[in-house]
Every structure is written in structure tokens, then in C-alpha cells.
CSV table of C-alpha atoms in Angstrom, one decimal:
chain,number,residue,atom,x,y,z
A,1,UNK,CA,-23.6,-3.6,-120.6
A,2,UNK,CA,-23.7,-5.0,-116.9
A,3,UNK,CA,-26.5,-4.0,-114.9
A,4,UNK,CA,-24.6,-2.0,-112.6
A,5,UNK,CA,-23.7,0.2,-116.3
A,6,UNK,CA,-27.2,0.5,-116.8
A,7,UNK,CA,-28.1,2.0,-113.3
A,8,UNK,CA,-25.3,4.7,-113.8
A,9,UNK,CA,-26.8,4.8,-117.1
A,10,UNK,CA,-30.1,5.9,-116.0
A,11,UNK,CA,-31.4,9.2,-114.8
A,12,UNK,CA,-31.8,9.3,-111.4
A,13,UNK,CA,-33.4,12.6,-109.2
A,14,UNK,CA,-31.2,15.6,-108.9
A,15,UNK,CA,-29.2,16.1,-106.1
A,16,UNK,CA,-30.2,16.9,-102.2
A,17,UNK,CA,-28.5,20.9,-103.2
A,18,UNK,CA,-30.7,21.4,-105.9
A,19,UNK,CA,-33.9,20.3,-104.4
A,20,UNK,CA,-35.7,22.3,-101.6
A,21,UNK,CA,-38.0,20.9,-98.4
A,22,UNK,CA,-39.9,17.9,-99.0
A,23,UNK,CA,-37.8,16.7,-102.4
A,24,UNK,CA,-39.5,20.5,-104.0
A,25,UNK,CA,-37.6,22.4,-106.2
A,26,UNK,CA,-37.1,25.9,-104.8
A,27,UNK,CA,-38.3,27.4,-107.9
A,28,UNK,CA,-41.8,26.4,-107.0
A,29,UNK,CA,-41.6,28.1,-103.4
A,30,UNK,CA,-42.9,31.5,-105.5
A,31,UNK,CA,-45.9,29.5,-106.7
A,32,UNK,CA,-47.0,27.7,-103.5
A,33,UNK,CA,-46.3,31.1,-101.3
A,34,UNK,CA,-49.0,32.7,-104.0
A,35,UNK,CA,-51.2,30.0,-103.9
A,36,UNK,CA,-51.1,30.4,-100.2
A,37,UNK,CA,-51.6,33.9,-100.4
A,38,UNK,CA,-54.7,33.8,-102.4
A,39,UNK,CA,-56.0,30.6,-100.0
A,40,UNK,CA,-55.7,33.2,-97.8
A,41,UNK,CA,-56.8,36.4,-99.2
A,42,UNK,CA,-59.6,35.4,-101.1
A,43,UNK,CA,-62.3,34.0,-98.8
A,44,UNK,CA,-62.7,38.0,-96.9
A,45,UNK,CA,-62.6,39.4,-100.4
A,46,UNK,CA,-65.5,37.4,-101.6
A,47,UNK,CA,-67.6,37.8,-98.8
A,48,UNK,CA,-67.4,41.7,-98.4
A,49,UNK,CA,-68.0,41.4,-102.3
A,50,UNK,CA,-71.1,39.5,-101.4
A,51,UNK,CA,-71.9,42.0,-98.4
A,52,UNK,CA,-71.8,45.0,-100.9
A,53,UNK,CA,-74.0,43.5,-103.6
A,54,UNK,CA,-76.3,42.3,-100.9
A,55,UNK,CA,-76.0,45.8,-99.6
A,56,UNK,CA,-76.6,47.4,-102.9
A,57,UNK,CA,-79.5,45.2,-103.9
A,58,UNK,CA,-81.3,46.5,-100.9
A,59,UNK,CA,-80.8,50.3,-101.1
A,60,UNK,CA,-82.1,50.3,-104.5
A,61,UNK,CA,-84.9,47.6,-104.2
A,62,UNK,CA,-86.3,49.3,-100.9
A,63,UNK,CA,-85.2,52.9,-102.2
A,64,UNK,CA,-83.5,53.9,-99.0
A,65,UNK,CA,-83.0,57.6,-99.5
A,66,UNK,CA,-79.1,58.4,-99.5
A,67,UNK,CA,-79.5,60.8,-96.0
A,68,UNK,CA,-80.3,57.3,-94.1
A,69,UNK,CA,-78.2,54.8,-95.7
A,70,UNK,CA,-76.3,55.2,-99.5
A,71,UNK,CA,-75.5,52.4,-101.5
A,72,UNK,CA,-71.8,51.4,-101.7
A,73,UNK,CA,-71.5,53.1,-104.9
A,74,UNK,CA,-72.9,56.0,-104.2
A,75,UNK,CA,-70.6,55.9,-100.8
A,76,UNK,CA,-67.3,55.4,-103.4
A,77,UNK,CA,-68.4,58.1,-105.6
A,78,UNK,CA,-68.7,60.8,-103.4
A,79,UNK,CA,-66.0,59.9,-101.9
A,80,UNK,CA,-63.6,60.1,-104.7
A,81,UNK,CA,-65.1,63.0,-105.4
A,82,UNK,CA,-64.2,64.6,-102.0
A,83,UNK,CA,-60.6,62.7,-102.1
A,84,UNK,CA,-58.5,65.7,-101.5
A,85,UNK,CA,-60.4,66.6,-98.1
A,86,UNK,CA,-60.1,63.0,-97.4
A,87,UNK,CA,-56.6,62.9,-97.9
A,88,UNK,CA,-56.3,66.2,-96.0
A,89,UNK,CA,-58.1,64.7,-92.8
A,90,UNK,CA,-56.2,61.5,-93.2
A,91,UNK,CA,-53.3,63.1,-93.0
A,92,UNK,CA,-53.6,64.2,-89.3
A,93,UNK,CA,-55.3,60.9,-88.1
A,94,UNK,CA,-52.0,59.3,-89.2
A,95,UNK,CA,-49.9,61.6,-87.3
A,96,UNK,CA,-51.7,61.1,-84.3
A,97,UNK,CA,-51.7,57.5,-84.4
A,98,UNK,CA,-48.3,57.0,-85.2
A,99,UNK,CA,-47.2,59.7,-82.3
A,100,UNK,CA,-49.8,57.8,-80.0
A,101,UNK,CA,-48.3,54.1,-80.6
A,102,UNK,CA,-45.1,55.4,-80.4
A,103,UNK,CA,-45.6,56.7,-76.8
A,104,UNK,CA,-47.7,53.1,-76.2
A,105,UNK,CA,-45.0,51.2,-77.5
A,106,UNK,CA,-42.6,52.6,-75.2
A,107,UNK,CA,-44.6,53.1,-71.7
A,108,UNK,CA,-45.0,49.0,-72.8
A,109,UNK,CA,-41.8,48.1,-73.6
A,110,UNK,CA,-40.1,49.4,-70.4
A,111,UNK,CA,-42.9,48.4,-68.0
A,112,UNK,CA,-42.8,44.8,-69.2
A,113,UNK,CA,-39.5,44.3,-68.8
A,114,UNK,CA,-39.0,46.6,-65.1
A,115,UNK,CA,-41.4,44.2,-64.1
A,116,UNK,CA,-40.0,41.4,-65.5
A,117,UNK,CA,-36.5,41.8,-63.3
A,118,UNK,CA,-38.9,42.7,-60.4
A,119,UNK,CA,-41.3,40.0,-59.4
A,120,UNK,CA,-42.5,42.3,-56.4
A,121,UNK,CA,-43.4,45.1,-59.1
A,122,UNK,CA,-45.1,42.4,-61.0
A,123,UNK,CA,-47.7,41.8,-58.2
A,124,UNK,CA,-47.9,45.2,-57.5
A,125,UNK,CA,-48.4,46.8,-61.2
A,126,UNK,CA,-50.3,43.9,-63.2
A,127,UNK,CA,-53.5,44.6,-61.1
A,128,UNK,CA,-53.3,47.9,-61.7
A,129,UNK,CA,-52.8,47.7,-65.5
A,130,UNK,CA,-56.1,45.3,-65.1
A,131,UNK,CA,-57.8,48.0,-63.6
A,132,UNK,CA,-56.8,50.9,-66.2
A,133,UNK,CA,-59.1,48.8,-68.5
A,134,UNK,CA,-62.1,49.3,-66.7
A,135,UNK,CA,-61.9,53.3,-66.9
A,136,UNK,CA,-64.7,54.4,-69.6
A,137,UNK,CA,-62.8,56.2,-72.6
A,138,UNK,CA,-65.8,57.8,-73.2
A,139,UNK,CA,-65.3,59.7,-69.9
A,140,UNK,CA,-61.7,60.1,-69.8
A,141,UNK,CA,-61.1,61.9,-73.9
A,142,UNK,CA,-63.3,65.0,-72.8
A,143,UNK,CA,-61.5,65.7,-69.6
A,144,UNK,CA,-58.1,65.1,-71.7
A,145,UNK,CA,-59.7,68.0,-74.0
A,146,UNK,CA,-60.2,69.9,-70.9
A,147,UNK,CA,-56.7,69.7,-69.0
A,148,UNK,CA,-54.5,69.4,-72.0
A,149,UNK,CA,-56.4,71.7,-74.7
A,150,UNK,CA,-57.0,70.1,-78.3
A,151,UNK,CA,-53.1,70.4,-79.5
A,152,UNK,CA,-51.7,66.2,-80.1
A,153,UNK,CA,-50.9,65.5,-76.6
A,154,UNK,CA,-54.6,64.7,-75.1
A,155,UNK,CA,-55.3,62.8,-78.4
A,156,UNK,CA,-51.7,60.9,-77.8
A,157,UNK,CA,-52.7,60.4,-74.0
A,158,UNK,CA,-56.0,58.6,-75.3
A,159,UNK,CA,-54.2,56.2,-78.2
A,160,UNK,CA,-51.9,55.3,-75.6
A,161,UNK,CA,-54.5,54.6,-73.0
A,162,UNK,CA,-55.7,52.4,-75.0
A,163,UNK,CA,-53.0,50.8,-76.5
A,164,UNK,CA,-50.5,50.0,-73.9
A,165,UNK,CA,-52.3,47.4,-71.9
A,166,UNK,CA,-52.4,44.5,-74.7
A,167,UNK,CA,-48.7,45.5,-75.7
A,168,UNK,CA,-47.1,45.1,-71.7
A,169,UNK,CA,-49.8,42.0,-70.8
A,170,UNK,CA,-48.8,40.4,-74.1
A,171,UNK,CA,-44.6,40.7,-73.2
A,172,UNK,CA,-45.2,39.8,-69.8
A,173,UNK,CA,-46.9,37.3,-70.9
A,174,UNK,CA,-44.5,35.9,-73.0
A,175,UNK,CA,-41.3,36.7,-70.5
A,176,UNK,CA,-43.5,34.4,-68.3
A,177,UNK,CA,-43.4,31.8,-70.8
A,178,UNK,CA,-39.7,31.6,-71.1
A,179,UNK,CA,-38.0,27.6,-71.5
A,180,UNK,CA,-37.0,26.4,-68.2
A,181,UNK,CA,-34.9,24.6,-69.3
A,182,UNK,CA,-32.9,26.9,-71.8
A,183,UNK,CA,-32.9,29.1,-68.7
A,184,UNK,CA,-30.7,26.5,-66.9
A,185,UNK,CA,-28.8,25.3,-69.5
A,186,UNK,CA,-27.5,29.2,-69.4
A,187,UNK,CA,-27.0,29.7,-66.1
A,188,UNK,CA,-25.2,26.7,-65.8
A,189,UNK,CA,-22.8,28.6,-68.3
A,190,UNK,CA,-22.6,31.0,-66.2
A,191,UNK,CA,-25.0,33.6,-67.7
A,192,UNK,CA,-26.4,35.9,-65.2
A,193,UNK,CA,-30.4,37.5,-65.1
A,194,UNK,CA,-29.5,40.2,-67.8
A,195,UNK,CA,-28.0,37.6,-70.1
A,196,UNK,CA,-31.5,34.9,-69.6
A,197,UNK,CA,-33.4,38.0,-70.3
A,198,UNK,CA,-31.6,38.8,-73.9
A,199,UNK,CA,-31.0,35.0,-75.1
A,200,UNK,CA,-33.7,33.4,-73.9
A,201,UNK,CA,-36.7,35.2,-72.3
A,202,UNK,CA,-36.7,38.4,-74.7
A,203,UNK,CA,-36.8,35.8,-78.4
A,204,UNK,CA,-39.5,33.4,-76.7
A,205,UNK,CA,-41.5,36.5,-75.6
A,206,UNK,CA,-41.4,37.7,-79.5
A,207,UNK,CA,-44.4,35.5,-80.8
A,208,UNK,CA,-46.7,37.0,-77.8
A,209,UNK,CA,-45.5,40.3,-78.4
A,210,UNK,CA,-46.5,40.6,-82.3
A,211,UNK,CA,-49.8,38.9,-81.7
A,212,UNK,CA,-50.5,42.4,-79.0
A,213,UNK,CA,-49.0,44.2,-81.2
A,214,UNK,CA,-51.9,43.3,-84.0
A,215,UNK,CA,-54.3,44.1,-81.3
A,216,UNK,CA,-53.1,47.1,-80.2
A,217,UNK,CA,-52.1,48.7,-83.8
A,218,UNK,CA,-56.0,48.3,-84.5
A,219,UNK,CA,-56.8,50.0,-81.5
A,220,UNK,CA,-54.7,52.6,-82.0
A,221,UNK,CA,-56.7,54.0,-85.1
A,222,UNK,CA,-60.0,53.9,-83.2
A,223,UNK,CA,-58.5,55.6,-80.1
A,224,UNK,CA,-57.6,58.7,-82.7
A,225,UNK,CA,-60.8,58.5,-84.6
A,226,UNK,CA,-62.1,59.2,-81.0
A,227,UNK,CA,-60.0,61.4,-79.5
A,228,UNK,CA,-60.6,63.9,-82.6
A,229,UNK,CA,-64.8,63.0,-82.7
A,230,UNK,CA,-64.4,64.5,-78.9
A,231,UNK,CA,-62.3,67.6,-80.2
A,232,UNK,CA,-59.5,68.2,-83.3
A,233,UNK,CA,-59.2,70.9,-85.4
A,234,UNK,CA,-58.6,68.2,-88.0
A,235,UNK,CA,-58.9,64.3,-88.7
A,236,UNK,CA,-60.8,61.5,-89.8
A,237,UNK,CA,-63.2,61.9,-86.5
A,238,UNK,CA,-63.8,65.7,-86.6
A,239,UNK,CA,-64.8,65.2,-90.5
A,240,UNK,CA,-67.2,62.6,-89.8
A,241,UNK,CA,-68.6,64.8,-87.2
A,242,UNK,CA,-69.0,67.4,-89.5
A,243,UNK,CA,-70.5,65.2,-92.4
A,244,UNK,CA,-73.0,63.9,-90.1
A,245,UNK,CA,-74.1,67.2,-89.0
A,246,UNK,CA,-74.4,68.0,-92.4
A,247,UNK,CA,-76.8,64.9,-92.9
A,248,UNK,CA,-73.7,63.8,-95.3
A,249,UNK,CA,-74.0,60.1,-94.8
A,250,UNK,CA,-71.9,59.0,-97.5
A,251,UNK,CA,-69.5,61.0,-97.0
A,252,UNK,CA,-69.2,59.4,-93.4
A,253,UNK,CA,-69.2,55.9,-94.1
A,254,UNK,CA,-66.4,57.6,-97.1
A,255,UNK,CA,-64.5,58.4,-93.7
A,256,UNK,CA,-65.1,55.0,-92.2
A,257,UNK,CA,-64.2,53.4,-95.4
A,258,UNK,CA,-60.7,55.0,-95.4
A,259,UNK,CA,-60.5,54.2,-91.5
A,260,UNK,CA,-60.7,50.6,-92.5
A,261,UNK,CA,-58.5,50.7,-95.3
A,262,UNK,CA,-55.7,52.5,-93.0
A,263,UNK,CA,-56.1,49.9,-90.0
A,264,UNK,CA,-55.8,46.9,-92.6
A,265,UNK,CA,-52.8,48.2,-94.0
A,266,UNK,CA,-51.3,48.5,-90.3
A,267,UNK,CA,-52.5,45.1,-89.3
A,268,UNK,CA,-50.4,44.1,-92.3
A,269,UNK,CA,-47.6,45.8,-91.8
A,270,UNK,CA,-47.3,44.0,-88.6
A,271,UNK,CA,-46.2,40.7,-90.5
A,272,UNK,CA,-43.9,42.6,-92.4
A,273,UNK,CA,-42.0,44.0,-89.2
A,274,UNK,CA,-42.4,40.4,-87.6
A,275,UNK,CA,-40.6,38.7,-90.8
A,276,UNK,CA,-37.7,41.3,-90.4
A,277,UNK,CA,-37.2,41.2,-86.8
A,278,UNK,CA,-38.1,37.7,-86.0
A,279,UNK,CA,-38.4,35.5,-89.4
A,280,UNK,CA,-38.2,32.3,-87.2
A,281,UNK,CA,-41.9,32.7,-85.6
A,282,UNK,CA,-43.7,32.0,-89.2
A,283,UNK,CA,-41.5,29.1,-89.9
A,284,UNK,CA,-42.9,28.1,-86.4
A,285,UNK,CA,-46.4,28.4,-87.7
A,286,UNK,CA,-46.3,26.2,-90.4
């Protein structure tokens, strides 16, 4: 056998098709995207693991009385115990929050972009957005109960008070940030504004506008929780009102507990929108 028989003889690696990045088959990818995951995931978990125990430890060693400060499992008991009227003032909170975001989402969307095409408006409008900031929300949700009663509009007036402003700053932002030189390269095609704005300006502004978005959605359940501790028939806030009057203090930090799970699962949800409607940005990350 020649030697040129022998190397055809020999296994060599498979072929570029059945091989993925970096000379990895893709049926790893499944693996290394868990691995990731837990990389990920895991550090948080263990240290609110460690929180609670420390948190536990000390309730019982120092027997804190429950009206002052429960232990964590006293906190989970009662409130799967009182799950139903959880639920029940969850349900509302939601509502609100998703009516609220809605509104903020839009008011951000459109006055981004007006003053994107408008470079006057932009001088005129980002100072005042700036200064929207510095009104106290402690101040403003009563006199929303007042004008507008305590139906979903003032609690929907307060979300989006304080959710807009990170949404419109963060597209701005990122219109601002558009290539130059992509920019050019269309015009010199002859694309006009409206055509820079969809192919170039609105998909580099994407990455700015998710990272607001995180911010915002976070916001967003806070702003309900206290629009409805100022006034609601119903909600997360008015229970916790009602519990602490009650000297209930488990079943407030119950309520707060759920508040956290709720605005975790939004901040998540986030990534998941992000990877539909712009998959390229976490390629970009890595």
C-alpha cells in the first residue's frame, strides 16, 4: 500500500457540515447552553439560600417574635396557607401593570422616534423628560387618587410615570448611536430619512432599547405596588396595607415575596421577547 493509500485509508475529522463553531459538534450546543445557564443561575440561588439560613438562624437563636420579623419559613407557610387571597390580589396588580407598560411603552415609542426626525424637538423635549424625573411619586399617586378616583386610570398614570423615561432616553439613545457610515452607504443608494430610520437607526437602537426595557419592566411592578398602597380596592399594595395593619408581618413579606417572584419572571421574559425580535444582539454578546 503507497503512503498516499494509507492516508485515504485513515480516519480523518468529519466534515466542515457536520461540525459546528469552533470544530464542536452541534449536538453539544444543548450541553454548553445548560452549563451556561447554571454558571449563570446558580451563584444568586446560593447566596439567597445562604441569606435565608442566615436569616433563619437568627430569628430562632434571638427569638424574634413573628409580629416584628418571621423566619422565612414561617413567611412560606402562611403564605401558602393564604394562597388563594394571594392569588386574588395578584391578579389585579398584574392587570395594572401590564395596562400601565402598555400605555409607557407607547407614549415611549412614539416620542423617541418624533424626536428622532425632529432635532429641534429633541432640544426642546429631552430636558423636559429630565425634569419629569425629579417630580416626587410620593406626592404625585395621592393627587392622581384625587383627580382620577381609584378606578385603573390613576394607577396606569403612575406606572407610566414611571416607566416611560428609561424606555424614550434608552431609544434616543440608541437612534443617536446609529453607524455613520451605514447611514451613508444608504443614502448614497438613494435611501431617504424614513428608510436610514428603518434599516439602520431603528436595529442599532434595539440593544439600548431592551437594556430600558429591563429597567423599566422592574419599575413597572413597583409603580403598581404603589399606586394601590396609596388607594385600590384590590392588589398586592392594598393587601400589604391591610396585613400590616393587622400586625400580619408574614403575610406582608408573603406579598413582597410574590412581588419579587412576579418582577423576576418579567425581567426574564425580557430576553425571551429580545431573542424573538432581535436574535442577533446575544450573538453580539458573546
Amino acid at each position: 500500500m503507497t503512503r498516499a493509500d494509507r492516508v485515504l485509508a485513515e480516519p480523518g475529522p468529519p466534515p466542515p457540515a457536520l461540525t459546528g463553531r469552533a470544530g464542536r459538534s452541534p449536538a453539544r450546543r444543548p450541553a454548553r447552553g445548560r452549563s451556561s445557564l447554571l454558571r449563570r443561575v446558580a451563584p444568586p440561588v446560593l447566596v439567597v439560600l445562604l441569606l435565608l439560613a442566615v436569616w433563619q438562624w437568627a430569628v430562632t437563636a434571638l427569638a424574634v417574635r413573628p409580629q416584628v420579623l418571621p423566619s422565612p419559613l414561617r413567611v412560606v407557610e402562611q403564605g401558602w396557607a393564604f394562597r388563594e387571597v394571594l392569588w386574588a390580589n395578584t391578579l389585579p396588580t398584574l392587570q395594572v401593570t401590564a395596562v400601565g407598560f402598555a400605555v409607557s411603552l407607547a407614549v415611549g415609542w412614539v416620542l423617541a422616534v418624533v424626536v428622532d426626525f425632529s432635532p429641534w424637538l429633541r432640544r426642546a423635549l429631552v430636558p423636559l423628560l429630565v425634569a419629569s424625573q425629579t417630580l416626587p411619586i410620593i406626592a404625585i399617586a395621592p393627587l392622581m387618587i384625587i383627580w382620577f378616583g381609584f378606578g385603573l386610570l390613576p394607577k396606569v398614570l403612575v406606572i407610566a410615570l414611571v416607566t416611560f423615561f428609561p424606555i424614550a432616553v434608552g431609544l434616543i439613545e440608541g437612534f443617536s448611536r446609529a453607524d455613520p457610515e451605514a447611514s451613508n452607504l444608504l443614502r448614497s443608494m438613494g435611501g431617504g430619512r424614513w428608510a436610514e430610520f428603518r434599516y439602520v437607526r431603528l436595529p442599532g437602537a434595539l440593544p439600548s432599547f431592551f437594556t430600558a426595557l429591563r429597567i423599566a419592566i422592574t419599575y413597572a411592578v413597583t409603580g403598581a405596588i404603589f399606586a394601590e398602597y396609596v388607594g385600590a380596592r384590590a392588589g398586592l399594595g392594598i393587601y400589604m396595607a391591610q396585613q400590616k395593619n393587622s400586625f400580619r408581618t408574614d403575610l406582608v413579606l408573603a406579598a413582597v415575596g410574590v412581588t419579587a417572584l412576579v418582577s423576576v419572571a418579567l425581567f426574564g421574559l425580557t430576553y425571551l421577547v429580545e431573542r424573538v425580535v432581535a436574535p442577533w444582539i446575544r450573538g453580539a454578546r458573546r
